[in-house]
């Protein structure tokens, strides 16, 4: 029995790029391939795109913190304006069924633009809170694909694994938000000679072609 388009549950993918480079970005190349393959496998879908690399998310400030700590009905107009983007970003997260994030490694961890994004979405009143004593984790049923690009090899056995503060950080923070279904694809050794660089990109592309259609 073949289901009609109207009978297939509509899926929503949130696609986020964190690279500040519009041209020549390895991570953008990889996420674009992932999204294209995902689209082909999910004909009844929506895609929301968020580019925090070229349109950076602002860091939180004093007014934002005041809004965060205040009850919604007690927020001034200034507080409401300060936290409005945070609400928009969280609404995007909640509406999506799955996520693909392209994140280059900068100085052993995530770019500051992505840290700003995390600070905007990690809120106890929205993404993690207690309801009658029960811990609510709205992201628990969702899944995340993280595609990273790194100059060197930080995999176990590389001798540099203790310097990888990107994957452990992302795993920890998203686990706190209830998101535990996380898959990583790493394109590393991108500062190596062209042949090794190309091999790493080919390996990442192979993983993307295998995983995107079933994600």
mmCIF file of C-alpha atoms in Angstrom, residues 21 23 25 28 30 40 47 75 82 106 114 124 147 149 167 178 183 185-186 191 194 204:
data_model
loop_
_atom_site.group_PDB
_atom_site.id
_atom_site.type_symbol
_atom_site.label_atom_id
_atom_site.label_comp_id
_atom_site.label_asym_id
_atom_site.label_seq_id
_atom_site.Cartn_x
_atom_site.Cartn_y
_atom_site.Cartn_z
ATOM 1 C CA UNK A 21 32.740 32.109 5.239
ATOM 2 C CA UNK A 23 32.641 31.024 -0.162
ATOM 3 C CA UNK A 25 33.460 26.831 3.424
ATOM 4 C CA UNK A 28 28.608 24.664 4.230
ATOM 5 C CA UNK A 30 28.770 19.325 3.553
ATOM 6 C CA UNK A 40 15.001 13.852 -1.922
ATOM 7 C CA UNK A 47 13.184 23.273 5.867
ATOM 8 C CA UNK A 75 8.951 42.229 31.645
ATOM 9 C CA UNK A 82 15.910 41.838 24.373
ATOM 10 C CA UNK A 106 37.752 27.236 16.112
ATOM 11 C CA UNK A 114 27.427 29.145 18.066
ATOM 12 C CA UNK A 124 14.947 26.869 32.001
ATOM 13 C CA UNK A 147 28.793 18.041 10.757
ATOM 14 C CA UNK A 149 35.209 20.614 9.974
ATOM 15 C CA UNK A 167 32.053 17.311 20.553
ATOM 16 C CA UNK A 178 17.027 16.398 26.615
ATOM 17 C CA UNK A 183 25.223 11.824 15.293
ATOM 18 C CA UNK A 185 30.285 13.470 11.000
ATOM 19 C CA UNK A 186 33.805 14.903 11.151
ATOM 20 C CA UNK A 191 45.113 21.626 7.082
ATOM 21 C CA UNK A 194 45.551 18.436 -0.712
ATOM 22 C CA UNK A 204 32.545 12.813 5.165
#
